mmCIF file of C-alpha atoms in Angstrom:
data_model
loop_
_atom_site.group_PDB
_atom_site.id
_atom_site.type_symbol
_atom_site.label_atom_id
_atom_site.label_comp_id
_atom_site.label_asym_id
_atom_site.label_seq_id
_atom_site.Cartn_x
_atom_site.Cartn_y
_atom_site.Cartn_z
ATOM 1 C CA UNK A 1 -54.029 49.653 -87.110
ATOM 2 C CA UNK A 2 -56.931 52.056 -88.732
ATOM 3 C CA UNK A 3 -59.598 50.207 -86.661
ATOM 4 C CA UNK A 4 -57.371 50.725 -83.235
ATOM 5 C CA UNK A 5 -56.835 54.671 -84.313
ATOM 6 C CA UNK A 6 -60.790 54.854 -85.100
ATOM 7 C CA UNK A 7 -61.708 53.300 -81.819
ATOM 8 C CA UNK A 8 -59.724 55.696 -79.670
ATOM 9 C CA UNK A 9 -61.026 58.666 -81.542
ATOM 10 C CA UNK A 10 -64.400 57.917 -81.078
ATOM 11 C CA UNK A 11 -63.605 56.805 -76.985
ATOM 12 C CA UNK A 12 -61.898 60.798 -77.208
ATOM 13 C CA UNK A 13 -65.271 61.785 -78.621
ATOM 14 C CA UNK A 14 -66.812 60.058 -76.170
ATOM 15 C CA UNK A 15 -65.068 61.883 -73.264
ATOM 16 C CA UNK A 16 -65.628 65.166 -74.661
ATOM 17 C CA UNK A 17 -69.480 64.753 -74.825
ATOM 18 C CA UNK A 18 -69.465 64.647 -71.090
ATOM 19 C CA UNK A 19 -68.372 68.458 -71.122
ATOM 20 C CA UNK A 20 -71.998 69.022 -73.244
ATOM 21 C CA UNK A 21 -73.987 68.676 -69.778
ATOM 22 C CA UNK A 22 -75.358 71.131 -67.560
ATOM 23 C CA UNK A 23 -73.410 70.341 -65.078
ATOM 24 C CA UNK A 24 -70.099 70.904 -66.430
ATOM 25 C CA UNK A 25 -71.501 73.590 -68.550
ATOM 26 C CA UNK A 26 -72.632 75.713 -64.871
ATOM 27 C CA UNK A 27 -69.559 74.154 -62.971
ATOM 28 C CA UNK A 28 -66.874 75.531 -65.439
ATOM 29 C CA UNK A 29 -69.079 78.364 -66.051
ATOM 30 C CA UNK A 30 -68.842 79.136 -62.074
ATOM 31 C CA UNK A 31 -65.162 79.019 -62.284
ATOM 32 C CA UNK A 32 -64.666 81.097 -65.186
ATOM 33 C CA UNK A 33 -66.203 83.975 -64.072
ATOM 34 C CA UNK A 34 -65.328 84.133 -60.520
ATOM 35 C CA UNK A 35 -61.320 83.434 -61.754
ATOM 36 C CA UNK A 36 -61.749 86.285 -64.156
ATOM 37 C CA UNK A 37 -63.148 88.844 -61.892
ATOM 38 C CA UNK A 38 -60.800 88.186 -59.462
ATOM 39 C CA UNK A 39 -57.978 88.618 -61.299
ATOM 40 C CA UNK A 40 -59.349 91.875 -62.699
ATOM 41 C CA UNK A 41 -59.944 93.101 -59.723
ATOM 42 C CA UNK A 42 -56.756 92.211 -58.079
ATOM 43 C CA UNK A 43 -55.552 94.315 -60.456
ATOM 44 C CA UNK A 44 -57.313 97.097 -59.397
ATOM 45 C CA UNK A 45 -57.204 96.507 -55.404
ATOM 46 C CA UNK A 46 -53.545 95.200 -54.936
ATOM 47 C CA UNK A 47 -51.531 96.456 -58.518
ATOM 48 C CA UNK A 48 -49.035 93.175 -58.977
ATOM 49 C CA UNK A 49 -46.253 94.649 -60.244
ATOM 50 C CA UNK A 50 -45.741 97.255 -57.786
ATOM 51 C CA UNK A 51 -45.153 95.070 -54.328
ATOM 52 C CA UNK A 52 -43.907 91.599 -53.769
ATOM 53 C CA UNK A 53 -47.559 91.330 -51.850
ATOM 54 C CA UNK A 54 -49.403 92.313 -54.899
ATOM 55 C CA UNK A 55 -47.525 89.763 -56.851
ATOM 56 C CA UNK A 56 -47.735 86.798 -54.412
ATOM 57 C CA UNK A 57 -51.501 87.647 -54.403
ATOM 58 C CA UNK A 58 -51.925 87.513 -58.229
ATOM 59 C CA UNK A 59 -49.711 84.315 -58.149
ATOM 60 C CA UNK A 60 -51.746 82.413 -55.551
ATOM 61 C CA UNK A 61 -54.955 83.480 -57.367
ATOM 62 C CA UNK A 62 -53.798 81.896 -60.659
ATOM 63 C CA UNK A 63 -52.543 78.835 -58.814
ATOM 64 C CA UNK A 64 -55.711 78.133 -57.063
ATOM 65 C CA UNK A 65 -57.646 78.601 -60.612
ATOM 66 C CA UNK A 66 -55.137 75.888 -62.428
ATOM 67 C CA UNK A 67 -55.211 73.039 -58.965
ATOM 68 C CA UNK A 68 -59.306 73.561 -58.971
ATOM 69 C CA UNK A 69 -59.442 73.004 -62.989
ATOM 70 C CA UNK A 70 -56.264 70.107 -62.769
ATOM 71 C CA UNK A 71 -58.451 68.579 -60.239
ATOM 72 C CA UNK A 72 -61.813 68.914 -61.940
ATOM 73 C CA UNK A 73 -60.735 67.427 -64.913
ATOM 74 C CA UNK A 74 -59.036 64.826 -63.704
ATOM 75 C CA UNK A 75 -62.355 63.565 -61.479
ATOM 76 C CA UNK A 76 -64.224 63.809 -65.046
ATOM 77 C CA UNK A 77 -62.012 62.399 -67.685
ATOM 78 C CA UNK A 78 -60.072 59.510 -65.705
ATOM 79 C CA UNK A 79 -63.219 58.178 -64.471
ATOM 80 C CA UNK A 80 -64.088 55.789 -61.306
ATOM 81 C CA UNK A 81 -62.718 52.645 -63.034
ATOM 82 C CA UNK A 82 -65.155 49.948 -64.064
ATOM 83 C CA UNK A 83 -65.608 46.332 -62.993
ATOM 84 C CA UNK A 84 -64.518 44.440 -66.711
ATOM 85 C CA UNK A 85 -67.138 43.032 -68.596
ATOM 86 C CA UNK A 86 -67.868 39.635 -68.124
ATOM 87 C CA UNK A 87 -65.610 39.482 -64.685
ATOM 88 C CA UNK A 88 -66.011 36.745 -62.564
ATOM 89 C CA UNK A 89 -64.124 35.508 -59.540
ATOM 90 C CA UNK A 90 -61.255 33.189 -60.244
ATOM 91 C CA UNK A 91 -62.688 30.733 -57.323
ATOM 92 C CA UNK A 92 -66.188 29.307 -58.472
ATOM 93 C CA UNK A 93 -67.173 29.339 -54.621
ATOM 94 C CA UNK A 94 -66.930 33.116 -54.114
ATOM 95 C CA UNK A 95 -69.664 33.486 -56.693
ATOM 96 C CA UNK A 96 -72.470 32.925 -53.984
ATOM 97 C CA UNK A 97 -70.973 35.978 -51.849
ATOM 98 C CA UNK A 98 -71.203 38.337 -54.766
ATOM 99 C CA UNK A 99 -74.149 39.939 -57.122
ATOM 100 C CA UNK A 100 -74.537 39.570 -60.373
ATOM 101 C CA UNK A 101 -75.234 42.181 -63.102
ATOM 102 C CA UNK A 102 -77.444 41.261 -65.987
ATOM 103 C CA UNK A 103 -76.722 44.730 -67.982
ATOM 104 C CA UNK A 104 -72.790 44.062 -67.312
ATOM 105 C CA UNK A 105 -72.751 40.496 -67.700
ATOM 106 C CA UNK A 106 -70.605 39.732 -64.865
ATOM 107 C CA UNK A 107 -70.253 39.402 -61.017
ATOM 108 C CA UNK A 108 -70.225 42.837 -58.906
ATOM 109 C CA UNK A 109 -66.441 43.158 -57.494
ATOM 110 C CA UNK A 110 -66.553 44.029 -53.390
ATOM 111 C CA UNK A 111 -68.120 47.659 -52.816
ATOM 112 C CA UNK A 112 -68.857 47.625 -56.748
ATOM 113 C CA UNK A 113 -72.144 49.408 -57.849
ATOM 114 C CA UNK A 114 -74.275 49.316 -61.331
ATOM 115 C CA UNK A 115 -74.610 53.128 -62.234
ATOM 116 C CA UNK A 116 -77.683 53.516 -64.630
ATOM 117 C CA UNK A 117 -76.391 56.697 -66.140
ATOM 118 C CA UNK A 118 -72.902 55.136 -66.770
ATOM 119 C CA UNK A 119 -74.662 52.059 -67.855
ATOM 120 C CA UNK A 120 -71.292 49.862 -66.000
ATOM 121 C CA UNK A 121 -70.763 48.759 -62.772
ATOM 122 C CA UNK A 122 -68.186 50.915 -60.843
ATOM 123 C CA UNK A 123 -65.754 49.842 -58.363
ATOM 124 C CA UNK A 124 -66.061 51.131 -54.882
ATOM 125 C CA UNK A 125 -68.390 53.556 -56.256
ATOM 126 C CA UNK A 126 -69.731 56.437 -54.171
ATOM 127 C CA UNK A 127 -71.652 58.374 -56.403
ATOM 128 C CA UNK A 128 -72.830 59.659 -59.545
ATOM 129 C CA UNK A 129 -72.260 63.205 -59.612
ATOM 130 C CA UNK A 130 -73.868 65.618 -62.542
ATOM 131 C CA UNK A 131 -70.970 68.430 -61.559
ATOM 132 C CA UNK A 132 -68.297 66.223 -63.423
ATOM 133 C CA UNK A 133 -70.934 64.196 -65.547
ATOM 134 C CA UNK A 134 -69.326 61.034 -64.433
ATOM 135 C CA UNK A 135 -69.214 58.380 -61.221
ATOM 136 C CA UNK A 136 -67.086 59.283 -58.471
ATOM 137 C CA UNK A 137 -65.302 55.719 -57.564
ATOM 138 C CA UNK A 138 -61.812 53.968 -56.888
ATOM 139 C CA UNK A 139 -59.617 56.247 -59.546
ATOM 140 C CA UNK A 140 -61.117 59.310 -59.042
ATOM 141 C CA UNK A 141 -62.295 59.813 -55.561
ATOM 142 C CA UNK A 142 -59.162 61.731 -54.436
ATOM 143 C CA UNK A 143 -58.959 64.262 -57.720
ATOM 144 C CA UNK A 144 -62.845 64.625 -56.652
ATOM 145 C CA UNK A 145 -62.398 65.113 -52.893
ATOM 146 C CA UNK A 146 -58.974 67.689 -53.409
ATOM 147 C CA UNK A 147 -61.805 69.620 -55.701
ATOM 148 C CA UNK A 148 -64.305 70.065 -53.015
ATOM 149 C CA UNK A 149 -61.356 71.381 -50.784
ATOM 150 C CA UNK A 150 -59.734 73.866 -53.176
ATOM 151 C CA UNK A 151 -62.987 74.977 -54.717
ATOM 152 C CA UNK A 152 -64.135 76.762 -51.284
ATOM 153 C CA UNK A 153 -60.354 77.497 -50.439
ATOM 154 C CA UNK A 154 -60.375 79.410 -53.861
ATOM 155 C CA UNK A 155 -63.612 81.061 -53.644
ATOM 156 C CA UNK A 156 -62.579 82.596 -50.368
ATOM 157 C CA UNK A 157 -59.657 84.408 -51.463
ATOM 158 C CA UNK A 158 -61.489 85.317 -54.498
ATOM 159 C CA UNK A 159 -64.285 86.543 -52.166
ATOM 160 C CA UNK A 160 -61.777 88.710 -50.095
ATOM 161 C CA UNK A 161 -60.308 90.054 -53.164
ATOM 162 C CA UNK A 162 -64.089 91.603 -54.618
ATOM 163 C CA UNK A 163 -64.529 93.003 -50.996
ATOM 164 C CA UNK A 164 -61.428 94.934 -50.938
ATOM 165 C CA UNK A 165 -61.480 95.955 -54.371
ATOM 166 C CA UNK A 166 -65.453 97.523 -54.092
ATOM 167 C CA UNK A 167 -64.480 99.010 -50.863
ATOM 168 C CA UNK A 168 -61.231 100.863 -52.110
ATOM 169 C CA UNK A 169 -62.793 101.727 -55.030
ATOM 170 C CA UNK A 170 -65.861 103.224 -53.566
ATOM 171 C CA UNK A 171 -63.597 104.907 -50.934
ATOM 172 C CA UNK A 172 -61.033 106.511 -53.462
ATOM 173 C CA UNK A 173 -63.099 107.712 -56.235
ATOM 174 C CA UNK A 174 -65.482 106.048 -58.387
ATOM 175 C CA UNK A 175 -67.368 107.194 -61.720
ATOM 176 C CA UNK A 176 -71.055 105.761 -62.627
ATOM 177 C CA UNK A 177 -70.499 106.726 -65.886
ATOM 178 C CA UNK A 178 -72.346 110.007 -65.737
ATOM 179 C CA UNK A 179 -70.256 112.912 -66.827
ATOM 180 C CA UNK A 180 -71.512 115.737 -64.143
ATOM 181 C CA UNK A 181 -71.519 113.026 -61.243
ATOM 182 C CA UNK A 182 -68.800 112.037 -59.160
ATOM 183 C CA UNK A 183 -68.996 110.245 -55.728
ATOM 184 C CA UNK A 184 -65.563 111.299 -54.177
ATOM 185 C CA UNK A 185 -65.831 109.844 -50.316
ATOM 186 C CA UNK A 186 -61.853 110.655 -49.905
ATOM 187 C CA UNK A 187 -60.061 113.917 -50.337
ATOM 188 C CA UNK A 188 -57.111 111.379 -51.674
ATOM 189 C CA UNK A 189 -56.447 110.795 -55.229
ATOM 190 C CA UNK A 190 -55.311 107.647 -56.764
ATOM 191 C CA UNK A 191 -52.416 108.116 -58.064
ATOM 192 C CA UNK A 192 -51.365 106.512 -60.829
ATOM 193 C CA UNK A 193 -55.153 105.798 -62.179
ATOM 194 C CA UNK A 194 -56.928 102.440 -62.341
ATOM 195 C CA UNK A 195 -55.552 100.724 -65.758
ATOM 196 C CA UNK A 196 -59.139 99.473 -65.777
ATOM 197 C CA UNK A 197 -62.015 101.700 -65.131
ATOM 198 C CA UNK A 198 -64.162 100.606 -62.078
ATOM 199 C CA UNK A 199 -67.382 101.677 -63.557
ATOM 200 C CA UNK A 200 -71.243 100.966 -62.461
ATOM 201 C CA UNK A 201 -70.631 97.906 -64.788
ATOM 202 C CA UNK A 202 -67.761 96.514 -63.381
ATOM 203 C CA UNK A 203 -69.300 97.126 -59.537
ATOM 204 C CA UNK A 204 -72.497 94.891 -60.484
ATOM 205 C CA UNK A 205 -69.961 92.055 -61.804
ATOM 206 C CA UNK A 206 -67.888 92.159 -58.860
ATOM 207 C CA UNK A 207 -70.979 91.967 -56.581
ATOM 208 C CA UNK A 208 -72.310 88.899 -58.554
ATOM 209 C CA UNK A 209 -69.164 87.256 -58.569
ATOM 210 C CA UNK A 210 -68.767 87.611 -55.179
ATOM 211 C CA UNK A 211 -72.373 85.938 -54.704
ATOM 212 C CA UNK A 212 -71.107 82.892 -56.679
ATOM 213 C CA UNK A 213 -68.169 82.507 -54.777
ATOM 214 C CA UNK A 214 -69.847 82.928 -51.028
ATOM 215 C CA UNK A 215 -72.460 80.228 -52.197
ATOM 216 C CA UNK A 216 -70.027 78.159 -53.989
ATOM 217 C CA UNK A 217 -67.883 78.200 -50.724
ATOM 218 C CA UNK A 218 -71.144 77.102 -48.559
ATOM 219 C CA UNK A 219 -72.507 74.367 -50.980
ATOM 220 C CA UNK A 220 -69.078 72.948 -51.737
ATOM 221 C CA UNK A 221 -67.780 73.214 -48.713
ATOM 222 C CA UNK A 222 -70.999 71.060 -47.308
ATOM 223 C CA UNK A 223 -69.900 68.370 -49.721
ATOM 224 C CA UNK A 224 -66.565 68.566 -48.955
ATOM 225 C CA UNK A 225 -67.455 67.883 -44.962
ATOM 226 C CA UNK A 226 -69.946 65.081 -45.744
ATOM 227 C CA UNK A 227 -67.784 63.486 -48.259
ATOM 228 C CA UNK A 228 -64.858 63.908 -45.048
ATOM 229 C CA UNK A 229 -67.450 61.976 -43.036
ATOM 230 C CA UNK A 230 -67.498 59.050 -44.867
ATOM 231 C CA UNK A 231 -63.873 58.869 -46.079
ATOM 232 C CA UNK A 232 -62.656 58.878 -42.770
ATOM 233 C CA UNK A 233 -64.662 55.958 -41.653
ATOM 234 C CA UNK A 234 -63.307 54.122 -44.880
ATOM 235 C CA UNK A 235 -67.166 54.140 -46.528
ATOM 236 C CA UNK A 236 -68.572 55.632 -49.757
ATOM 237 C CA UNK A 237 -71.641 57.531 -49.694
ATOM 238 C CA UNK A 238 -73.393 54.700 -50.820
ATOM 239 C CA UNK A 239 -72.080 51.942 -48.242
ATOM 240 C CA UNK A 240 -73.192 54.668 -45.449
ATOM 241 C CA UNK A 241 -76.896 54.558 -47.085
ATOM 242 C CA UNK A 242 -76.476 50.621 -47.032
ATOM 243 C CA UNK A 243 -75.353 50.753 -42.984
ATOM 244 C CA UNK A 244 -78.555 52.621 -42.655
ATOM 245 C CA UNK A 245 -80.561 50.724 -44.828
ATOM 246 C CA UNK A 246 -79.179 47.709 -42.765
ATOM 247 C CA UNK A 247 -80.103 48.938 -38.951
ATOM 248 C CA UNK A 248 -83.767 50.084 -40.576
ATOM 249 C CA UNK A 249 -83.891 46.416 -41.873
ATOM 250 C CA UNK A 250 -82.810 44.841 -38.239
ATOM 251 C CA UNK A 251 -85.128 46.990 -36.317
ATOM 252 C CA UNK A 252 -88.242 46.142 -38.914
ATOM 253 C CA UNK A 253 -87.983 42.635 -38.351
ATOM 254 C CA UNK A 254 -86.290 42.488 -34.896
ATOM 255 C CA UNK A 255 -83.996 39.902 -35.551
ATOM 256 C CA UNK A 256 -81.370 40.787 -32.896
ATOM 257 C CA UNK A 257 -78.546 41.105 -35.694
ATOM 258 C CA UNK A 258 -75.349 43.171 -34.880
ATOM 259 C CA UNK A 259 -74.338 44.681 -37.983
ATOM 260 C CA UNK A 260 -70.810 45.608 -38.277
ATOM 261 C CA UNK A 261 -69.385 47.135 -41.430
ATOM 262 C CA UNK A 262 -66.834 44.857 -43.079
ATOM 263 C CA UNK A 263 -64.440 47.465 -44.376
ATOM 264 C CA UNK A 264 -63.561 49.444 -40.551
ATOM 265 C CA UNK A 265 -60.244 48.804 -40.288
ATOM 266 C CA UNK A 266 -61.013 47.772 -36.632
ATOM 267 C CA UNK A 267 -63.221 44.695 -38.406
ATOM 268 C CA UNK A 268 -61.872 41.313 -39.576
ATOM 269 C CA UNK A 269 -62.452 40.285 -42.956
ATOM 270 C CA UNK A 270 -64.850 37.244 -42.274
ATOM 271 C CA UNK A 271 -67.189 40.501 -41.691
ATOM 272 C CA UNK A 272 -68.173 40.685 -45.168
ATOM 273 C CA UNK A 273 -70.208 36.729 -44.869
ATOM 274 C CA UNK A 274 -72.556 38.723 -43.296
ATOM 275 C CA UNK A 275 -73.214 40.043 -47.246
ATOM 276 C CA UNK A 276 -75.662 43.110 -46.326
ATOM 277 C CA UNK A 277 -76.576 44.026 -50.168
ATOM 278 C CA UNK A 278 -78.028 40.594 -50.916
ATOM 279 C CA UNK A 279 -80.031 40.934 -47.543
ATOM 280 C CA UNK A 280 -81.536 43.812 -48.421
ATOM 281 C CA UNK A 281 -82.031 42.746 -51.765
ATOM 282 C CA UNK A 282 -84.214 40.111 -50.773
ATOM 283 C CA UNK A 283 -85.843 42.136 -48.506
ATOM 284 C CA UNK A 284 -86.828 45.349 -51.026
ATOM 285 C CA UNK A 285 -88.448 41.721 -52.900
ATOM 286 C CA UNK A 286 -90.493 41.184 -49.833
ATOM 287 C CA UNK A 287 -91.694 44.727 -49.195
ATOM 288 C CA UNK A 288 -92.500 45.597 -52.985
ATOM 289 C CA UNK A 289 -95.936 45.800 -53.993
ATOM 290 C CA UNK A 290 -97.386 44.798 -57.828
ATOM 291 C CA UNK A 291 -99.613 47.740 -59.673
ATOM 292 C CA UNK A 292 -100.800 47.587 -62.776
ATOM 293 C CA UNK A 293 -101.186 50.751 -65.292
ATOM 294 C CA UNK A 294 -104.582 52.053 -65.959
ATOM 295 C CA UNK A 295 -103.457 55.230 -67.755
ATOM 296 C CA UNK A 296 -100.480 55.710 -70.440
ATOM 297 C CA UNK A 297 -97.739 57.925 -69.300
ATOM 298 C CA UNK A 298 -95.238 58.954 -71.854
ATOM 299 C CA UNK A 299 -92.045 59.173 -69.472
ATOM 300 C CA UNK A 300 -92.114 62.935 -69.646
ATOM 301 C CA UNK A 301 -90.315 64.458 -66.272
ATOM 302 C CA UNK A 302 -93.021 67.254 -65.429
ATOM 303 C CA UNK A 303 -96.366 65.932 -67.423
ATOM 304 C CA UNK A 304 -98.912 68.136 -68.060
ATOM 305 C CA UNK A 305 -101.951 66.006 -68.454
ATOM 306 C CA UNK A 306 -101.367 64.391 -65.076
ATOM 307 C CA UNK A 307 -102.595 67.163 -62.876
ATOM 308 C CA UNK A 308 -101.192 70.029 -61.193
ATOM 309 C CA UNK A 309 -99.631 68.400 -57.979
ATOM 310 C CA UNK A 310 -98.169 65.527 -60.327
ATOM 311 C CA UNK A 311 -96.559 68.516 -62.297
ATOM 312 C CA UNK A 312 -95.113 70.417 -59.590
ATOM 313 C CA UNK A 313 -93.536 67.638 -57.200
ATOM 314 C CA UNK A 314 -91.682 65.689 -59.906
ATOM 315 C CA UNK A 315 -88.726 64.322 -57.840
ATOM 316 C CA UNK A 316 -85.825 66.270 -58.374
ATOM 317 C CA UNK A 317 -83.332 63.870 -59.058
ATOM 318 C CA UNK A 318 -81.772 62.385 -62.338
ATOM 319 C CA UNK A 319 -83.173 59.170 -61.645
ATOM 320 C CA UNK A 320 -85.244 57.810 -65.409
ATOM 321 C CA UNK A 321 -89.115 58.022 -65.427
ATOM 322 C CA UNK A 322 -90.505 54.941 -67.253
ATOM 323 C CA UNK A 323 -92.913 55.043 -69.746
ATOM 324 C CA UNK A 324 -96.395 53.313 -69.251
ATOM 325 C CA UNK A 325 -98.818 51.669 -71.422
ATOM 326 C CA UNK A 326 -102.170 50.343 -70.196
ATOM 327 C CA UNK A 327 -101.722 46.901 -68.445
ATOM 328 C CA UNK A 328 -98.500 46.972 -68.022
ATOM 329 C CA UNK A 329 -97.306 45.424 -64.436
ATOM 330 C CA UNK A 330 -94.842 47.414 -62.099
ATOM 331 C CA UNK A 331 -93.473 46.047 -58.942
ATOM 332 C CA UNK A 332 -93.044 49.522 -56.873
ATOM 333 C CA UNK A 333 -90.520 49.902 -54.092
ATOM 334 C CA UNK A 334 -91.213 53.004 -52.888
ATOM 335 C CA UNK A 335 -93.281 56.121 -53.452
ATOM 336 C CA UNK A 336 -93.610 60.104 -52.422
ATOM 337 C CA UNK A 337 -96.975 61.473 -52.563
ATOM 338 C CA UNK A 338 -98.067 61.752 -55.917
ATOM 339 C CA UNK A 339 -95.058 59.626 -57.886
ATOM 340 C CA UNK A 340 -93.559 56.110 -57.478
ATOM 341 C CA UNK A 341 -90.267 54.234 -58.019
ATOM 342 C CA UNK A 342 -89.879 50.558 -59.248
ATOM 343 C CA UNK A 343 -89.653 48.212 -62.027
ATOM 344 C CA UNK A 344 -91.660 47.625 -65.072
ATOM 345 C CA UNK A 345 -91.627 44.097 -66.628
ATOM 346 C CA UNK A 346 -91.075 43.950 -70.212
ATOM 347 C CA UNK A 347 -92.062 40.338 -70.250
ATOM 348 C CA UNK A 348 -95.164 40.273 -68.076
ATOM 349 C CA UNK A 349 -94.956 36.233 -68.248
ATOM 350 C CA UNK A 350 -92.177 35.697 -65.822
ATOM 351 C CA UNK A 351 -91.027 37.727 -62.630
ATOM 352 C CA UNK A 352 -87.435 36.534 -63.514
ATOM 353 C CA UNK A 353 -87.644 38.955 -67.095
ATOM 354 C CA UNK A 354 -85.822 42.061 -68.063
ATOM 355 C CA UNK A 355 -86.796 45.035 -66.245
ATOM 356 C CA UNK A 356 -86.987 48.768 -66.553
ATOM 357 C CA UNK A 357 -86.372 51.039 -63.553
ATOM 358 C CA UNK A 358 -87.888 54.606 -62.980
ATOM 359 C CA UNK A 359 -90.489 57.248 -61.661
ATOM 360 C CA UNK A 360 -94.205 57.029 -62.759
ATOM 361 C CA UNK A 361 -96.931 58.960 -61.396
ATOM 362 C CA UNK A 362 -98.748 57.562 -58.796
ATOM 363 C CA UNK A 363 -102.317 58.262 -60.441
ATOM 364 C CA UNK A 364 -101.144 56.273 -63.420
ATOM 365 C CA UNK A 365 -101.588 52.928 -61.558
ATOM 366 C CA UNK A 366 -103.605 50.877 -59.045
ATOM 367 C CA UNK A 367 -102.577 48.195 -56.663
ATOM 368 C CA UNK A 368 -103.267 44.661 -58.075
ATOM 369 C CA UNK A 369 -105.462 43.260 -55.470
ATOM 370 C CA UNK A 370 -104.089 39.894 -53.973
ATOM 371 C CA UNK A 371 -101.058 39.881 -56.614
ATOM 372 C CA UNK A 372 -98.362 41.468 -54.873
ATOM 373 C CA UNK A 373 -95.338 40.241 -53.607
ATOM 374 C CA UNK A 374 -96.401 40.108 -49.966
ATOM 375 C CA UNK A 375 -99.846 42.066 -49.994
ATOM 376 C CA UNK A 376 -98.330 44.778 -47.534
ATOM 377 C CA UNK A 377 -98.590 48.477 -47.757
ATOM 378 C CA UNK A 378 -95.744 49.937 -49.652
ATOM 379 C CA UNK A 379 -92.682 50.485 -47.204
ATOM 380 C CA UNK A 380 -91.386 53.603 -47.390
ATOM 381 C CA UNK A 381 -94.183 55.614 -48.554
ATOM 382 C CA UNK A 382 -94.136 56.845 -45.150
ATOM 383 C CA UNK A 383 -90.674 57.576 -44.694
ATOM 384 C CA UNK A 384 -90.992 60.001 -47.690
ATOM 385 C CA UNK A 385 -92.437 63.640 -48.425
#
């Protein structure tokens, strides 16, 4: 019983650690600033205890905040749902249609993918979201989508309050803190006087909160539109990317195949026999090029010693960097102008050994002559920056 309690406490502690990340800190900070300033400004602009409209306005503002936080924390703490460790299908013959995850020591269920951040296979994985510091998948996709919808709506309401408060306060009477200077743009005096003084600092805070609200409306609103596009086609973001790669593969090899997304409600389950992900895995191995490290690299995100261009063009992604030592073998799968992405062989004696995947500076490696998987140029370089 004591061991069970310890496990539960440990899991709860691990969940709370999700908050200690730049994504949740920034997201919750924006929510706190916009909500707090909107409530203060609502009191100045439309006093809730005097009129029914003021009361409705204030209650709606609180309601937006509660619903946004409720769906945000649901998306963060409920999690996406993981494939059980060691899972395999009931029928052994079905294994030939599934990928095997060496990390989880289990087969990947249909529509699941392994997340390197969570270090687990996620059911119906859409993407790993840094703002909730968790994956978006089968169990929390609905809460995440509702958060993307409610956040812009709440920010639009807050923006309206900020604009109206600044307008009415400037129009009626405002003191910027100087005892001898008053800006009186109207002969009408406000009666009663505002409970919360609206001075220069309050004006600056409202203007800052307005900027945050408008920025959030645009950024999160765009994410919501992107999510709805894939949801209405019964896809995830990863599956949409896989479909694009499938069309690219078919065009590259001129196979004449017709790719049909197997989970489209208009198609049949037998379309799943195409196993597009397995084909793309094989295609990646064919197009990969073997490199060897000629310089040491400590795995820093922005290495100072590898040149100014390498420092300032570091990939803007949370994907890991891999440390290199001279002589290491790397199988590169894609690249930018000054960076490359691939797998480092932990056991150089075999290609089937364990690998570590991540980014590394291009100047630290050179191509192995006559020792690549296909001796073809690295596909993907011409498609990136």
